[in-house]
mmCIF file of C-alpha atoms in Angstrom:
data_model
loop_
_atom_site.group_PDB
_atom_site.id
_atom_site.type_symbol
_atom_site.label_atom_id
_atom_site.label_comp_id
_atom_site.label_asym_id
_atom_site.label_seq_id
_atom_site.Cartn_x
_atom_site.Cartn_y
_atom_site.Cartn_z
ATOM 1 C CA UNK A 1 -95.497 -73.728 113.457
ATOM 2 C CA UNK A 2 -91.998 -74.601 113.585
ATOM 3 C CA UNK A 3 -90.036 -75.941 110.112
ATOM 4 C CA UNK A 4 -87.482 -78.066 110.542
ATOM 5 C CA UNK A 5 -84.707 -79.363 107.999
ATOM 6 C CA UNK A 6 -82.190 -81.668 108.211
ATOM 7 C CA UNK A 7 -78.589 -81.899 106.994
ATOM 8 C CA UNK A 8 -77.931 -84.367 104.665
ATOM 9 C CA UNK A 9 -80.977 -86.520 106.028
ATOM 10 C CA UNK A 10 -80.684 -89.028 103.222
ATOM 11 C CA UNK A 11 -76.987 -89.197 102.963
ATOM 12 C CA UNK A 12 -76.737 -90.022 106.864
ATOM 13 C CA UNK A 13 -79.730 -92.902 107.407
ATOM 14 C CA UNK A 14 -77.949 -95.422 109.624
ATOM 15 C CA UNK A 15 -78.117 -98.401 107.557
ATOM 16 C CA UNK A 16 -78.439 -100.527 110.046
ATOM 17 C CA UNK A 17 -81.377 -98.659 112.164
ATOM 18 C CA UNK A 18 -83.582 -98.319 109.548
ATOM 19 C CA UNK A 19 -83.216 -102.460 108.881
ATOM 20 C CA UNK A 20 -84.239 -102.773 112.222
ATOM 21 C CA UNK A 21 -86.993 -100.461 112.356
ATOM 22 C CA UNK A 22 -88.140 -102.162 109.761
ATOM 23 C CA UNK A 23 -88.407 -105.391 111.378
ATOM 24 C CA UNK A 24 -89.954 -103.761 114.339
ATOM 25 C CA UNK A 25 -92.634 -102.587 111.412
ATOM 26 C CA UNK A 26 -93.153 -106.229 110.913
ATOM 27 C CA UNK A 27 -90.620 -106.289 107.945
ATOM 28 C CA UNK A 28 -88.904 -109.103 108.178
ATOM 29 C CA UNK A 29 -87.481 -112.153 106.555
ATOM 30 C CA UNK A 30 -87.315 -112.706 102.770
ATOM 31 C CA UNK A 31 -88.374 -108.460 102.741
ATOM 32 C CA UNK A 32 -85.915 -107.274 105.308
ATOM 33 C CA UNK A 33 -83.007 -109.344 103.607
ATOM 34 C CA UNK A 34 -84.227 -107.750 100.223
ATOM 35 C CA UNK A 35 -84.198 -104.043 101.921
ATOM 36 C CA UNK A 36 -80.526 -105.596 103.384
ATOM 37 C CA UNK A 37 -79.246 -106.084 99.580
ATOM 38 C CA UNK A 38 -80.993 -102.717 98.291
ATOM 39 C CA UNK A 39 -79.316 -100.675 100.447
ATOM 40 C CA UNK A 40 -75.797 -102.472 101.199
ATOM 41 C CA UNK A 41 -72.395 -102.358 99.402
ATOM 42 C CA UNK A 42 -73.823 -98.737 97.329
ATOM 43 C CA UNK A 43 -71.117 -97.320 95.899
ATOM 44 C CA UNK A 44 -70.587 -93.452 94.275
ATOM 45 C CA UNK A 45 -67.935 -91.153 92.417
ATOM 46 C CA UNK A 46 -66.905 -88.363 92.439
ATOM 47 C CA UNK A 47 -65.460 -86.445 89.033
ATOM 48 C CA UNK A 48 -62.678 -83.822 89.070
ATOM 49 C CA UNK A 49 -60.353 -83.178 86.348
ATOM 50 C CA UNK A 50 -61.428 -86.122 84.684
ATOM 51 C CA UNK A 51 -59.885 -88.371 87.599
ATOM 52 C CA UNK A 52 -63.000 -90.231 89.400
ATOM 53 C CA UNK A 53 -62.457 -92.779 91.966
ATOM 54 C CA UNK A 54 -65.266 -94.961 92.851
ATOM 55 C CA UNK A 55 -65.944 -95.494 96.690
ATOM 56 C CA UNK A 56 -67.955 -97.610 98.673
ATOM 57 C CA UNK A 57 -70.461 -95.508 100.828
ATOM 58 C CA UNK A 58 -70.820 -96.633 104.391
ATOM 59 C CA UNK A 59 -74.376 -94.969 105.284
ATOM 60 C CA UNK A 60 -76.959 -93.070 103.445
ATOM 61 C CA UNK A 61 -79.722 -94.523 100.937
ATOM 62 C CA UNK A 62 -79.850 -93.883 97.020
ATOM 63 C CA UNK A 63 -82.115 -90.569 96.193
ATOM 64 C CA UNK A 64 -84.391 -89.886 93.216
ATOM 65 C CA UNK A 65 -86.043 -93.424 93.759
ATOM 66 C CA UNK A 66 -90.063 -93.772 95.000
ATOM 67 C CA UNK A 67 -88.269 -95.683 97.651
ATOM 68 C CA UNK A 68 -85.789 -93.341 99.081
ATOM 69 C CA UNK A 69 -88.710 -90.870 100.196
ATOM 70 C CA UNK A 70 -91.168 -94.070 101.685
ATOM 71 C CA UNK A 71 -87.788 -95.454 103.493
ATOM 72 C CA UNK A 72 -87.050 -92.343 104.986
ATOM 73 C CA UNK A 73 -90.077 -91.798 106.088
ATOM 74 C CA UNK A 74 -89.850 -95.169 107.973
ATOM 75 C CA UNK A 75 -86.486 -94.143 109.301
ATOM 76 C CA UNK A 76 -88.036 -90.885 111.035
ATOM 77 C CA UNK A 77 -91.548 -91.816 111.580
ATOM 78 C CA UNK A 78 -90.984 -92.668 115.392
ATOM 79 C CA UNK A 79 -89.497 -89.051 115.971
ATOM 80 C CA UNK A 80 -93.496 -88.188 117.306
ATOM 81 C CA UNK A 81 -92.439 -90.197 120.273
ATOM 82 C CA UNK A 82 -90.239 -87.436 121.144
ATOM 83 C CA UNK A 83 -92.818 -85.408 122.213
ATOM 84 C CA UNK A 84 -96.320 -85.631 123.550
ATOM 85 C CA UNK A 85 -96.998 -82.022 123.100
ATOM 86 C CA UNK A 86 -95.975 -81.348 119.334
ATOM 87 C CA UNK A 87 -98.498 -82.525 116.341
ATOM 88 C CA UNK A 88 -95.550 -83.968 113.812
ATOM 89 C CA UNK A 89 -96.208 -83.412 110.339
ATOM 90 C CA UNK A 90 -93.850 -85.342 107.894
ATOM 91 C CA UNK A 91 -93.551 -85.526 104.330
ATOM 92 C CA UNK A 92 -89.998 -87.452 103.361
ATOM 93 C CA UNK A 93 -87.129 -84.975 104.871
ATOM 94 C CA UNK A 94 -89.758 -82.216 105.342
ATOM 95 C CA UNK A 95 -90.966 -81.878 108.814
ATOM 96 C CA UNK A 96 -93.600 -78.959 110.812
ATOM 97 C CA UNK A 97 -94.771 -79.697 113.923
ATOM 98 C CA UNK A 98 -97.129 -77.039 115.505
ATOM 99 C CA UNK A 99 -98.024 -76.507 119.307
ATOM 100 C CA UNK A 100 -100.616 -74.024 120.876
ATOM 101 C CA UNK A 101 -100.732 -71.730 123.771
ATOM 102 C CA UNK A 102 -102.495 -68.340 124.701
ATOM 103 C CA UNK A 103 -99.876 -67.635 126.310
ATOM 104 C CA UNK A 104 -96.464 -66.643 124.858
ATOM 105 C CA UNK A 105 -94.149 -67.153 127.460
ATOM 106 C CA UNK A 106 -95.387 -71.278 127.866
ATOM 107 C CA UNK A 107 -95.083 -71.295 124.868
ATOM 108 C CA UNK A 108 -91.722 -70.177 124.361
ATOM 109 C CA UNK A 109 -90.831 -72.568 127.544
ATOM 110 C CA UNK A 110 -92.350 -75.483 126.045
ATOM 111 C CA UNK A 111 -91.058 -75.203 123.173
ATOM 112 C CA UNK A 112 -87.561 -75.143 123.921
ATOM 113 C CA UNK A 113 -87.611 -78.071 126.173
ATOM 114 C CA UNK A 114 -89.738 -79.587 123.159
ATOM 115 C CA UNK A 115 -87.586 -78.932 120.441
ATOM 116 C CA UNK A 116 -84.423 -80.596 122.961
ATOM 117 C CA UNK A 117 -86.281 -83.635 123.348
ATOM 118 C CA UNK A 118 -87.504 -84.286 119.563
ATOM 119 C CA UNK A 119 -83.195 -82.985 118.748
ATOM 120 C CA UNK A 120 -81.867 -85.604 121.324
ATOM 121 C CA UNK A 121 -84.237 -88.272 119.117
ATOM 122 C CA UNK A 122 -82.978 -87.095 115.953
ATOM 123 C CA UNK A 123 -78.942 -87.458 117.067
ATOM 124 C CA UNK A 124 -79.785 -91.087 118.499
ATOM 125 C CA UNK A 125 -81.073 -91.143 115.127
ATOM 126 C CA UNK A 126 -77.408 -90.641 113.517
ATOM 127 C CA UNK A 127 -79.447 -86.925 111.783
ATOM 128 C CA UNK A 128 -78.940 -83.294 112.509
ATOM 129 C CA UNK A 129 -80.826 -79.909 112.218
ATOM 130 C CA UNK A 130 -79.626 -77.930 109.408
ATOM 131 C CA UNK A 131 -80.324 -75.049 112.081
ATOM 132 C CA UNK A 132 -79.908 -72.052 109.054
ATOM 133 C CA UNK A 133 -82.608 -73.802 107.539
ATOM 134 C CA UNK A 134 -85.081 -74.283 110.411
ATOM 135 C CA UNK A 135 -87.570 -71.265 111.916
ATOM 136 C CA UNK A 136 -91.011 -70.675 112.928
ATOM 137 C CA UNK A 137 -93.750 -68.521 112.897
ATOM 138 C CA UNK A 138 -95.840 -67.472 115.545
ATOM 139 C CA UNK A 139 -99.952 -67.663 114.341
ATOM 140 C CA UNK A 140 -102.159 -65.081 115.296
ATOM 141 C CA UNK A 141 -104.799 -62.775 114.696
ATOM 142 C CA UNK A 142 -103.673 -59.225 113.174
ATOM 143 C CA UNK A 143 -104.999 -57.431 115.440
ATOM 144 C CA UNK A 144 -102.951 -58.554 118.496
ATOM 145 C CA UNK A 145 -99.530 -57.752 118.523
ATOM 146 C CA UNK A 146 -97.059 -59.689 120.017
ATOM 147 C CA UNK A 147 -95.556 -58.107 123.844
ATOM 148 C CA UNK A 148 -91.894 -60.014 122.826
ATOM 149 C CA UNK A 149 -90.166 -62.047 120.304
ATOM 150 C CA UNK A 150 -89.381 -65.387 122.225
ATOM 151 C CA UNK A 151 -86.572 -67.166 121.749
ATOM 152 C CA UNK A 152 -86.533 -70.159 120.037
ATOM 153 C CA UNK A 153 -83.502 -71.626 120.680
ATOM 154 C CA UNK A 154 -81.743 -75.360 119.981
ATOM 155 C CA UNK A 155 -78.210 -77.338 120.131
ATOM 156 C CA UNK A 156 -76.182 -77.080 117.286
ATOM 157 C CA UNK A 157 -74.503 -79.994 116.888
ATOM 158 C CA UNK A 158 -71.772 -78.616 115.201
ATOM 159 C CA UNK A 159 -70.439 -76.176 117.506
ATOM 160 C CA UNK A 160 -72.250 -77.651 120.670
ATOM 161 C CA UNK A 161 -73.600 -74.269 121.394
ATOM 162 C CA UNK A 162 -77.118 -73.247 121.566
ATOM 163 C CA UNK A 163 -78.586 -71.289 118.479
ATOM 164 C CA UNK A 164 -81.452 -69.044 118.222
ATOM 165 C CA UNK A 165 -83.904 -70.155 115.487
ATOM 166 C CA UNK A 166 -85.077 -67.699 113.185
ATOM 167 C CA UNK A 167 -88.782 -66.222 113.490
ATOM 168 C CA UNK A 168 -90.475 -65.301 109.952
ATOM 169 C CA UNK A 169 -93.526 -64.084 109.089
ATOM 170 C CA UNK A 170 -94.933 -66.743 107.205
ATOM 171 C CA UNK A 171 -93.981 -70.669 106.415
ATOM 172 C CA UNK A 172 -93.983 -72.633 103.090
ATOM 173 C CA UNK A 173 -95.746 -76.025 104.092
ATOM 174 C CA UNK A 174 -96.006 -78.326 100.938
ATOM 175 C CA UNK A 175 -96.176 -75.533 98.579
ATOM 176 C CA UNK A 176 -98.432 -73.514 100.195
ATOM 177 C CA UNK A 177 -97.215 -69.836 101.988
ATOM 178 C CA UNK A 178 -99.000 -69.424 105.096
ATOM 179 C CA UNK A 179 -98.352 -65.847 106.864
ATOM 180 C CA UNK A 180 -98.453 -65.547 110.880
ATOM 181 C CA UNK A 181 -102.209 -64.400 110.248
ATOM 182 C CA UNK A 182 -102.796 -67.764 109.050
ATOM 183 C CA UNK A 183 -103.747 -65.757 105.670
ATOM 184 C CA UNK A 184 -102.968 -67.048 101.871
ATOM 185 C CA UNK A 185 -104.162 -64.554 100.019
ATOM 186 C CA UNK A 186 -102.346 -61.844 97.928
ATOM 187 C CA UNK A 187 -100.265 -60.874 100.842
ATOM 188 C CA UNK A 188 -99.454 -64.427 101.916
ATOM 189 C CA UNK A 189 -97.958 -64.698 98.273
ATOM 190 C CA UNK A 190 -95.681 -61.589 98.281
ATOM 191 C CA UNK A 191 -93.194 -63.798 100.485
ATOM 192 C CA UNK A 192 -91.377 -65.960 97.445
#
């Protein structure tokens, strides 16, 4: 299972890419021209030193609202077509996707090329990996060990250089920790 996050994903949503994926969702009219006015002319501030200067904000949707998480979710919810291989698993910013192979060096291969085809989605998508963030585990039964550590590897977008992602022995999915034995018992919980 591989856990990705995003940088910034709500304070980067291309405005005007989510109103169109919306319309290609069928909203449209009256409801897309609502959406239009929700999200347009936002503005924030910033504090310091009791000096705060009020700015209009040119991308990005307002957080903390029921609809933030359902619009975002609209905004990334064709990222699945990056990929026939991965299962996608979103929930607002918070995205697993899981693929299986017997055998570790497909696997490794796959994934990479994978992982560069769901990352070349997400930058036509105006979003980045937060690539400290992201890792994965590799599931398996305890009594086979693994012959190597593969690399997991994608584009930073910062620095234009590949990075290795980290491996861990477990993943928190929706509250839940989930260790590489696919075990959530006591040991599972000893992670925090």
């Amino acid at each position: 299972m591989w856990s990705f996050h995003l940088k910034k994903p709500f304070d980067t949503v291309n405005r005007d890419v989510l109103l169109a994926k919306l319309e290609n969702y069928s909203v449209r009219g009256v409801i897309n021209s609502w959406f239009r006015s929700y999200l347009a002319d936002r503005k924030q501030n910033t504090e310091v030193n009791n000096v705060s200067e009020t700015k209009t904000t040119l991308c990005g949707m307002p957080q903390g609202s029921v609809l933030g998480p359902l619009l975002f979710l609209q905004y990334i919810n064709d990222i699945y077509k990056s990929s026939l291989l991965f299962a996608f698993y979103l929930f607002a910013d918070d995205t697993s996707i899981t693929l299986a192979n017997n055998i570790l060096k497909e696997l490794e291969s796959l994934v990479n090329r994978e992982l560069g085809n769901a990352n070349e989605r997400l930058k036509a998508n105006k979003l980045s990996l937060d690539i400290k963030k992201s890792n994965f585990v590799i599931f398996r039964p305890r009594q086979k060990d693994m012959p190597f550590i593969p690399g997991i590897r994608i584009l930073d977008s910062v620095t234009n250089t590949y990075a290795n992602l980290e491996m861990k022995d477990y993943v928190k999915y929706l509250g839940l920790t989930i260790d590489s034995n696919l075990s959530t018992t006591k040991s599972a919980r000893n992670y925090r």
